[in-house]
Short mmCIF file of C-alpha atoms in Angstrom, two decimals:
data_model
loop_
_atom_site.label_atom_id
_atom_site.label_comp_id
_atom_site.label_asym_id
_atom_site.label_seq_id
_atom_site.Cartn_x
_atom_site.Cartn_y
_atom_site.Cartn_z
CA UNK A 8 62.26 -30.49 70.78
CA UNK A 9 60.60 -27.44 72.39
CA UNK A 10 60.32 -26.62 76.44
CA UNK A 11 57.11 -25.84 77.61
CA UNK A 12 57.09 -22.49 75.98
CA UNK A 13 55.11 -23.54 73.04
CA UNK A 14 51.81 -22.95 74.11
CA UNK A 15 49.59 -25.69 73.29
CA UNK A 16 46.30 -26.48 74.77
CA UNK A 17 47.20 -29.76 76.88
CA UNK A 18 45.28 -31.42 79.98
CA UNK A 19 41.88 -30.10 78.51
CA UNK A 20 38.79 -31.80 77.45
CA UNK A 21 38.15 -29.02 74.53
CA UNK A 22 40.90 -28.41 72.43
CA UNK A 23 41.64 -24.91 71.45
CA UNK A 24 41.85 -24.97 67.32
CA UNK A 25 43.31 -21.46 67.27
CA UNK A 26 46.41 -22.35 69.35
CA UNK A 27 47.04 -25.09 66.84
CA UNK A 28 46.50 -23.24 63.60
CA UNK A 29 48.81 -19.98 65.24
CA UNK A 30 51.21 -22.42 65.71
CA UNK A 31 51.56 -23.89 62.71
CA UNK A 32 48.42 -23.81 59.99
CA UNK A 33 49.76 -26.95 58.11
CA UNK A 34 49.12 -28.69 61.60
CA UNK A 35 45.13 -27.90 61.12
CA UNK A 36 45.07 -28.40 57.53
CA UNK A 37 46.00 -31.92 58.38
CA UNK A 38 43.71 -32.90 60.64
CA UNK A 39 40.90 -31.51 58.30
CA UNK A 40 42.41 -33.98 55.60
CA UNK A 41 40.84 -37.04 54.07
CA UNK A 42 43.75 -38.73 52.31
CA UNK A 43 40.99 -40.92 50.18
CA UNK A 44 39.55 -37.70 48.54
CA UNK A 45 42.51 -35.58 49.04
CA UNK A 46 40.29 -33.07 50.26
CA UNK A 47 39.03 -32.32 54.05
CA UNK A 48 36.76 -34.32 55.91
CA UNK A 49 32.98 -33.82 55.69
CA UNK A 50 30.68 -32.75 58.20
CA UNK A 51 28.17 -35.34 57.35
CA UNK A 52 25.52 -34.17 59.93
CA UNK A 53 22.84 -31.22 59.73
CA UNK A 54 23.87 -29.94 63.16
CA UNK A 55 25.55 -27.38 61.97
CA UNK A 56 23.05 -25.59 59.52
CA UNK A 57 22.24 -23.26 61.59
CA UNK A 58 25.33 -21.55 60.88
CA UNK A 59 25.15 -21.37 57.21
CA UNK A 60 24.93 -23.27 53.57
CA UNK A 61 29.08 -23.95 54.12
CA UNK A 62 28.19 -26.36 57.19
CA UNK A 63 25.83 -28.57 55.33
CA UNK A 64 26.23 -32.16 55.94
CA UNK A 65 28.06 -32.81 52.00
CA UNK A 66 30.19 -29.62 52.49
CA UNK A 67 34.09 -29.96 53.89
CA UNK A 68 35.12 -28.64 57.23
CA UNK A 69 37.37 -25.88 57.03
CA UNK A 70 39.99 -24.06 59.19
CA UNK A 71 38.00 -20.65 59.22
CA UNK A 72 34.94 -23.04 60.40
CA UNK A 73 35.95 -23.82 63.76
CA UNK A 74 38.83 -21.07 64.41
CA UNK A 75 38.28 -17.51 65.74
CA UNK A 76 35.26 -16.53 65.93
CA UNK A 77 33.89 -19.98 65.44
CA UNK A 78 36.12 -21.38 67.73
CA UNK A 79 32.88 -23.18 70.04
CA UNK A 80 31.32 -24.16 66.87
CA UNK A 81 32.66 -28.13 67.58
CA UNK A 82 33.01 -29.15 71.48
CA UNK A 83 32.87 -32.91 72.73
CA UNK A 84 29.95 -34.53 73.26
CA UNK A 85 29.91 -34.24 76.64
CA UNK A 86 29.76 -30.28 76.27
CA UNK A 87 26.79 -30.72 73.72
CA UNK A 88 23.38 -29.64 74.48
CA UNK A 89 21.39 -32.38 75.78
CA UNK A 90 18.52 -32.50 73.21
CA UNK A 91 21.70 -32.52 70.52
CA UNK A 92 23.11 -35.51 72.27
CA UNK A 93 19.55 -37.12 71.90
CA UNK A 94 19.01 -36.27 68.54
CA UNK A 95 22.64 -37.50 67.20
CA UNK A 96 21.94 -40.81 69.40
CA UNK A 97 18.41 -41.40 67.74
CA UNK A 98 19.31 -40.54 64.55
CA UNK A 99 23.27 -41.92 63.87
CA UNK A 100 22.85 -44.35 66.79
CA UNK A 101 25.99 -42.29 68.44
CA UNK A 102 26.10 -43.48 71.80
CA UNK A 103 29.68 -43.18 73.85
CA UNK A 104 30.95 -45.94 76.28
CA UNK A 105 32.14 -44.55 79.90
CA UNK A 106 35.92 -45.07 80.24
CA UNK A 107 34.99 -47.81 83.02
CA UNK A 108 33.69 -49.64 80.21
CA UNK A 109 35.88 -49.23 77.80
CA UNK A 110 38.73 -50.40 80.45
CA UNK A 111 36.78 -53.32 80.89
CA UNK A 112 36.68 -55.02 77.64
CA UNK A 113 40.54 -54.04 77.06
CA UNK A 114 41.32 -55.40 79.94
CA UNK A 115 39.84 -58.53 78.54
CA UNK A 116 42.02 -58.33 74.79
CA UNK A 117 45.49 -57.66 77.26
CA UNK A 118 44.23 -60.81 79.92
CA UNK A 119 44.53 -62.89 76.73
CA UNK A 120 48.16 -61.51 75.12
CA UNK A 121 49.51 -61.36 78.25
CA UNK A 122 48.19 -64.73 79.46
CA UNK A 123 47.23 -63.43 82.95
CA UNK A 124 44.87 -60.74 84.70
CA UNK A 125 45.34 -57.41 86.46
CA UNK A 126 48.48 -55.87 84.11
CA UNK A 127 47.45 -52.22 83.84
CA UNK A 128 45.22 -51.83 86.49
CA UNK A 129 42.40 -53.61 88.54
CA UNK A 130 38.89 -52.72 88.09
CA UNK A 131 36.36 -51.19 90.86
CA UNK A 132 32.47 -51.26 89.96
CA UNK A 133 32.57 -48.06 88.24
CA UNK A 134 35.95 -46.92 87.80
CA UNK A 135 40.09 -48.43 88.12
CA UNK A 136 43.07 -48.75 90.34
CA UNK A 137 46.00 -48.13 87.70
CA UNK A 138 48.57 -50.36 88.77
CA UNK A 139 52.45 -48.43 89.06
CA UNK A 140 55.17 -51.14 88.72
CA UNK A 141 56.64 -51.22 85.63
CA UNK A 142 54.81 -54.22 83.47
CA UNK A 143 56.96 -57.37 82.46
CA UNK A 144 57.35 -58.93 79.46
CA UNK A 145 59.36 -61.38 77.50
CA UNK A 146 62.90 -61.05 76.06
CA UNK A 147 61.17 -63.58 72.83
CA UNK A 148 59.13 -62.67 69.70
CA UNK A 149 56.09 -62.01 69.63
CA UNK A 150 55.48 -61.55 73.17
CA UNK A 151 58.44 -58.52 74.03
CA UNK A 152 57.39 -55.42 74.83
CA UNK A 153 58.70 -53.70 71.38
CA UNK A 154 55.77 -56.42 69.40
CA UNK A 155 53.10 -55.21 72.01
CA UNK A 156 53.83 -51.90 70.50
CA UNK A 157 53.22 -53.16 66.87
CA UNK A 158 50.03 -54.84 67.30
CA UNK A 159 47.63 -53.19 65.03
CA UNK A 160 44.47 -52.38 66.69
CA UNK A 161 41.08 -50.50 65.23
CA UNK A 162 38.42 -49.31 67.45
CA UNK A 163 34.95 -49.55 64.24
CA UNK A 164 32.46 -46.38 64.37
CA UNK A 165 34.77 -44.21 66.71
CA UNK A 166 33.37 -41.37 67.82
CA UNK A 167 35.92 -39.28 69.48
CA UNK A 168 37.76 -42.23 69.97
CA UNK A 169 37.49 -42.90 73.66
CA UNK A 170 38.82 -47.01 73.20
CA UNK A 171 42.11 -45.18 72.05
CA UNK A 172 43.06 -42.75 74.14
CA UNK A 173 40.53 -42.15 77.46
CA UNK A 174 41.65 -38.48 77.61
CA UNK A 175 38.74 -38.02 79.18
CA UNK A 176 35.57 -39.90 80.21
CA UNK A 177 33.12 -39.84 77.62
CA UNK A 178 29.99 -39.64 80.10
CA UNK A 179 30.92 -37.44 82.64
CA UNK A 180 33.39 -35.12 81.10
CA UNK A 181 36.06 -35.55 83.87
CA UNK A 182 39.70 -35.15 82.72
CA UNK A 183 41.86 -38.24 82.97
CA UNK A 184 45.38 -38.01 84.30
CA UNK A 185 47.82 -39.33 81.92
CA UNK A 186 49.48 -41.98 84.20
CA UNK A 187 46.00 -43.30 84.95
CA UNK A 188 44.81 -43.38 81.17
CA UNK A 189 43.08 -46.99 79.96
CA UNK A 190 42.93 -46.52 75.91
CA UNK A 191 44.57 -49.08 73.58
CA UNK A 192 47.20 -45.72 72.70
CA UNK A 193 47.02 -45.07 76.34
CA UNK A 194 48.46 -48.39 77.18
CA UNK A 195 50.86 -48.62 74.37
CA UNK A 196 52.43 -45.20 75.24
CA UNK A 197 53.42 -46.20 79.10
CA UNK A 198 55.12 -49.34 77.96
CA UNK A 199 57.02 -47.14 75.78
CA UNK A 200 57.68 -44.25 78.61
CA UNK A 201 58.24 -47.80 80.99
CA UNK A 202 61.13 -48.86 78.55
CA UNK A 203 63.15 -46.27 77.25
CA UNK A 204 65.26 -43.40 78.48
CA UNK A 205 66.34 -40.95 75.92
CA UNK A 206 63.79 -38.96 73.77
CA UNK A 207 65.16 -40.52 70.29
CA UNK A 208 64.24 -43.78 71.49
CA UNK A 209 61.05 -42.33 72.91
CA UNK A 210 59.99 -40.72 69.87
CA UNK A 211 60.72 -43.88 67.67
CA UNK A 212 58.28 -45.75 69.21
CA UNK A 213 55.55 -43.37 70.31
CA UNK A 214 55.46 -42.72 66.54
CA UNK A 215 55.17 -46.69 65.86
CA UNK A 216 52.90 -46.68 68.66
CA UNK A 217 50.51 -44.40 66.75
CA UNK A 218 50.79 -45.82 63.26
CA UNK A 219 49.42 -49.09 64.89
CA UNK A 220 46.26 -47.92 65.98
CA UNK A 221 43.24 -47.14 63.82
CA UNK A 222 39.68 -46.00 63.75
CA UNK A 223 36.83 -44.76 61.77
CA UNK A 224 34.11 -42.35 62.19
CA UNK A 225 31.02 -41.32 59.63
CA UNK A 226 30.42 -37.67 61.07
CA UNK A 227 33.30 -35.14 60.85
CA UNK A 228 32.53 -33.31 64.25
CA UNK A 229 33.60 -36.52 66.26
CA UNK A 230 36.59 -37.28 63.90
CA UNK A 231 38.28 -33.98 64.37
CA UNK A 232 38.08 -34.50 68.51
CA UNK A 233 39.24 -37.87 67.70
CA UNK A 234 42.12 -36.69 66.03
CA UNK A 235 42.92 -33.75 67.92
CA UNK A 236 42.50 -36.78 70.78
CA UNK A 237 45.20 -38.86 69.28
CA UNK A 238 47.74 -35.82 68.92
CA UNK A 239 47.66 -34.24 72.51
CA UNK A 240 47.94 -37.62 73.65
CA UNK A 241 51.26 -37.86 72.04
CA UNK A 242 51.73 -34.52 73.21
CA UNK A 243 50.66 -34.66 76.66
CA UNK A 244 53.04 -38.17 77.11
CA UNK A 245 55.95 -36.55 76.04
CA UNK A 246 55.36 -33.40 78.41
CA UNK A 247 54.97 -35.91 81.19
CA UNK A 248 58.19 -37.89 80.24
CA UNK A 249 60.79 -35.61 79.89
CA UNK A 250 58.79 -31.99 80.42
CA UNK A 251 59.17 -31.30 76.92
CA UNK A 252 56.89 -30.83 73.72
CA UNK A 253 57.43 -31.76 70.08
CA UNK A 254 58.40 -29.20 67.51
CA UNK A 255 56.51 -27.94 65.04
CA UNK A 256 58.07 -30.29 62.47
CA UNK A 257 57.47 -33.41 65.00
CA UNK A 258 53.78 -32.40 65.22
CA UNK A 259 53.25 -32.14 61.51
CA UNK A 260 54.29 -35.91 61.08
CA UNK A 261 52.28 -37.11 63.78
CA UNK A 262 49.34 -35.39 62.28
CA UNK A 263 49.96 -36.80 59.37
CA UNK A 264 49.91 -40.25 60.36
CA UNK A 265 46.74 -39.51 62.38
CA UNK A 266 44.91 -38.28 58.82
CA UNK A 267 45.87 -41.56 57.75
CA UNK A 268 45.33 -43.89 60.54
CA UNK A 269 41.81 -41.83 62.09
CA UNK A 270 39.42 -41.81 58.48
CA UNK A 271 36.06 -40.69 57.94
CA UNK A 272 33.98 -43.77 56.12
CA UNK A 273 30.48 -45.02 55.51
CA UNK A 274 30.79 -48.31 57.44
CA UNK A 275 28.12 -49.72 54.85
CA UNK A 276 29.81 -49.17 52.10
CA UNK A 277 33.83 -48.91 53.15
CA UNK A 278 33.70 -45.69 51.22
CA UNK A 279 33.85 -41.76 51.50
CA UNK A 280 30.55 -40.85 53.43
CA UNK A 281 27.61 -40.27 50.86
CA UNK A 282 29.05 -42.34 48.21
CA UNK A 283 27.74 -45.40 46.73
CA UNK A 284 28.31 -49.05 47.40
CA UNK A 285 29.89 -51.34 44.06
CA UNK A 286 27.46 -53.62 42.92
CA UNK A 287 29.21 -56.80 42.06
CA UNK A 288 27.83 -56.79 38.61
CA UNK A 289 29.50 -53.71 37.90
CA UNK A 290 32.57 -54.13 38.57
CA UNK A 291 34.31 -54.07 35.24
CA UNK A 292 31.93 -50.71 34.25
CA UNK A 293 32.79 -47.19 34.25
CA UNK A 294 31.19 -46.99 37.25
CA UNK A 295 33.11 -49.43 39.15
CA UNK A 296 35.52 -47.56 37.97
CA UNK A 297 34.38 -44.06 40.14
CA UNK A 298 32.95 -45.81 42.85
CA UNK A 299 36.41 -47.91 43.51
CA UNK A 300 38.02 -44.20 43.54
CA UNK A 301 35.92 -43.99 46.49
CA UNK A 302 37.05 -46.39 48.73
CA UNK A 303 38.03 -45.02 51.79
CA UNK A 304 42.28 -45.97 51.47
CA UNK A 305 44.33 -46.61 54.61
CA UNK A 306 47.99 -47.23 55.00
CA UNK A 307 50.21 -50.42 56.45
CA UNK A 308 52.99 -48.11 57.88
CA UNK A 309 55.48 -51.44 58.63
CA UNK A 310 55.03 -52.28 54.58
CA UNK A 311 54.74 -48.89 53.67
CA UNK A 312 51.95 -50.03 51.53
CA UNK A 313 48.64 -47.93 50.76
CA UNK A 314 45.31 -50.17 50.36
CA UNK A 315 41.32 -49.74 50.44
CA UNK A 316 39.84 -50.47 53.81
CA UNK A 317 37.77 -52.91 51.71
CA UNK A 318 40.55 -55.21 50.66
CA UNK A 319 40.91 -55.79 54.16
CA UNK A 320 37.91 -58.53 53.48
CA UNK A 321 38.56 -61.65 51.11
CA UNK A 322 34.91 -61.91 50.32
CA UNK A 323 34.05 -58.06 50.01
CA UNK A 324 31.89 -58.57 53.04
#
């Protein structure tokens, strides 16, 4: 691991994309990926037109998009233009929960695994009090702190993924300290900080950590923030742990997992955006046969095993 000295544009709401790709390009390139298509991600919204024929809605992002000289080309939401922010919330239906909100209803899923209120923080009317002393669990399967870890979670329609990681608060804009974070990666990462001492250990299961939580976004603006959300988090946790930063190779396997784990898909039709949906009377055609190559695939990192998103659902529903 790496002091400080790599520079790497933590405890911000915008991301720098140029510090990432100087540091390592591969980095970049894999947070552009879409591991269904093995191409990049999609923009899938006109916003970006303005800039030329290589932003349209079907084309990929790439790096030279959104580095350099297009560096300001994708910002949060919160930085958006208002009338953009309208337009994107009357025409996708993008609207993004305040981090009060979002600490409410997970609240709610922990109350119920834990089997009693009040374990990461208490809530105020528009805001939290993070609770500091170390959270308790059992020494039994499944309720020690190692298969809290391991619960798979999935946060549908994403955005920039503020139910994972509340890096910042989707309405206002504020930055959120790391110790006082309320996403479902937020909470898994101080029970692993909370319960290990060396940086092996701490790697280990910030790693599992991340390969346990998913989420899915149609428009590739909000899935790069997501992802780039879901790295500095890592990032950020570690620097706050032991004042340290991952290496370069560290980074590229996180990312990787992220490309995985954080997909762009058509929540109609489980597939690559702009694809079509199977009919079931199709399904032994040659066309079943391209639009099953569509499927949007995710991976079970505990099995190792790669499946569609759609076999997820007995009935295809």
């Amino acid at each position: 691991m790496a002091k400080a000295n790599i520079e790497l544009p933590m405890f911000s709401t915008d991301i720098d994309e140029i510090k990432i790709y100087e540091l390592n390009h591969v980095i970049l390139d894999l947070l552009l990926a879409d591991k269904s298509s093995k191409r990049n991600i999609l923009w899938a919204t006109k916003d970006y037109l303005s800039y030329g024929n290589l932003y349209d809605e079907h084309c990929q992002i790439m790096p030279e998009q959104i580095t350099y000289d297009n560096l300001n080309v994708i910002q949060p939401r919160v930085l958006k233009e208002k009338d953009k922010q309208t337009s994107r919330t009357k025409g996708k239906a993008e609207v993004f929960t305040p981090a009060y909100v979002c600490n409410k209803q997970l609240n709610l899923v922990d109350d119920a695994w834990f089997g009693h209120n009040n374990i990461f923080n208490k809530t105020t009317r528009f805001g939290w009090k993070t609770i500091k002393r170390k959270i308790v669990f059992s020494d039994k399967k499944p309720y020690r702190w190692q298969d809290y870890i391991d619960l798979k979670r999935l946060e549908i329609t994403c955005g920039e993924a503020p139910y994972i990681t509340s890096r910042y608060d989707m309405q206002t804009g504020a930055f959120i300290p790391v110790q006082d974070r309320i996403g479902i990666l937020d909470r898994k990462l101080r029970i692993v900080s909370e319960n290990t001492s060396c940086l092996e250990d701490w790697i280990k299961w910030a790693t599992r950590s991340i390969e346990s939580v998913y989420g899915f976004e149609f428009q590739g603006d909000s899935l790069i923030i997501a992802r780039e959300n879901v790295l500095f988090t890592f990032i950020e946790n570690m620097y706050m742990k032991f004042e340290c930063v991952p290496d370069v190779k560290l980074l590229k396997k996180i990312a990787n997992i992220i490309a995985w784990n954080i997909w762009q898909m058509d929540a109609f039709t489980y597939s690559i955006p702009y694809k079509k949906k199977l009919p079931q009377y199709q399904q032994t055609s040659l066309f079943a046969d391209e639009v099953k190559n569509n499927l949007c695939k995710i991976k079970d990192w505990r099995s190792k095993e790669t499946l569609t998103y759609s076999e997820l659902f007995k009935d295809g529903d």
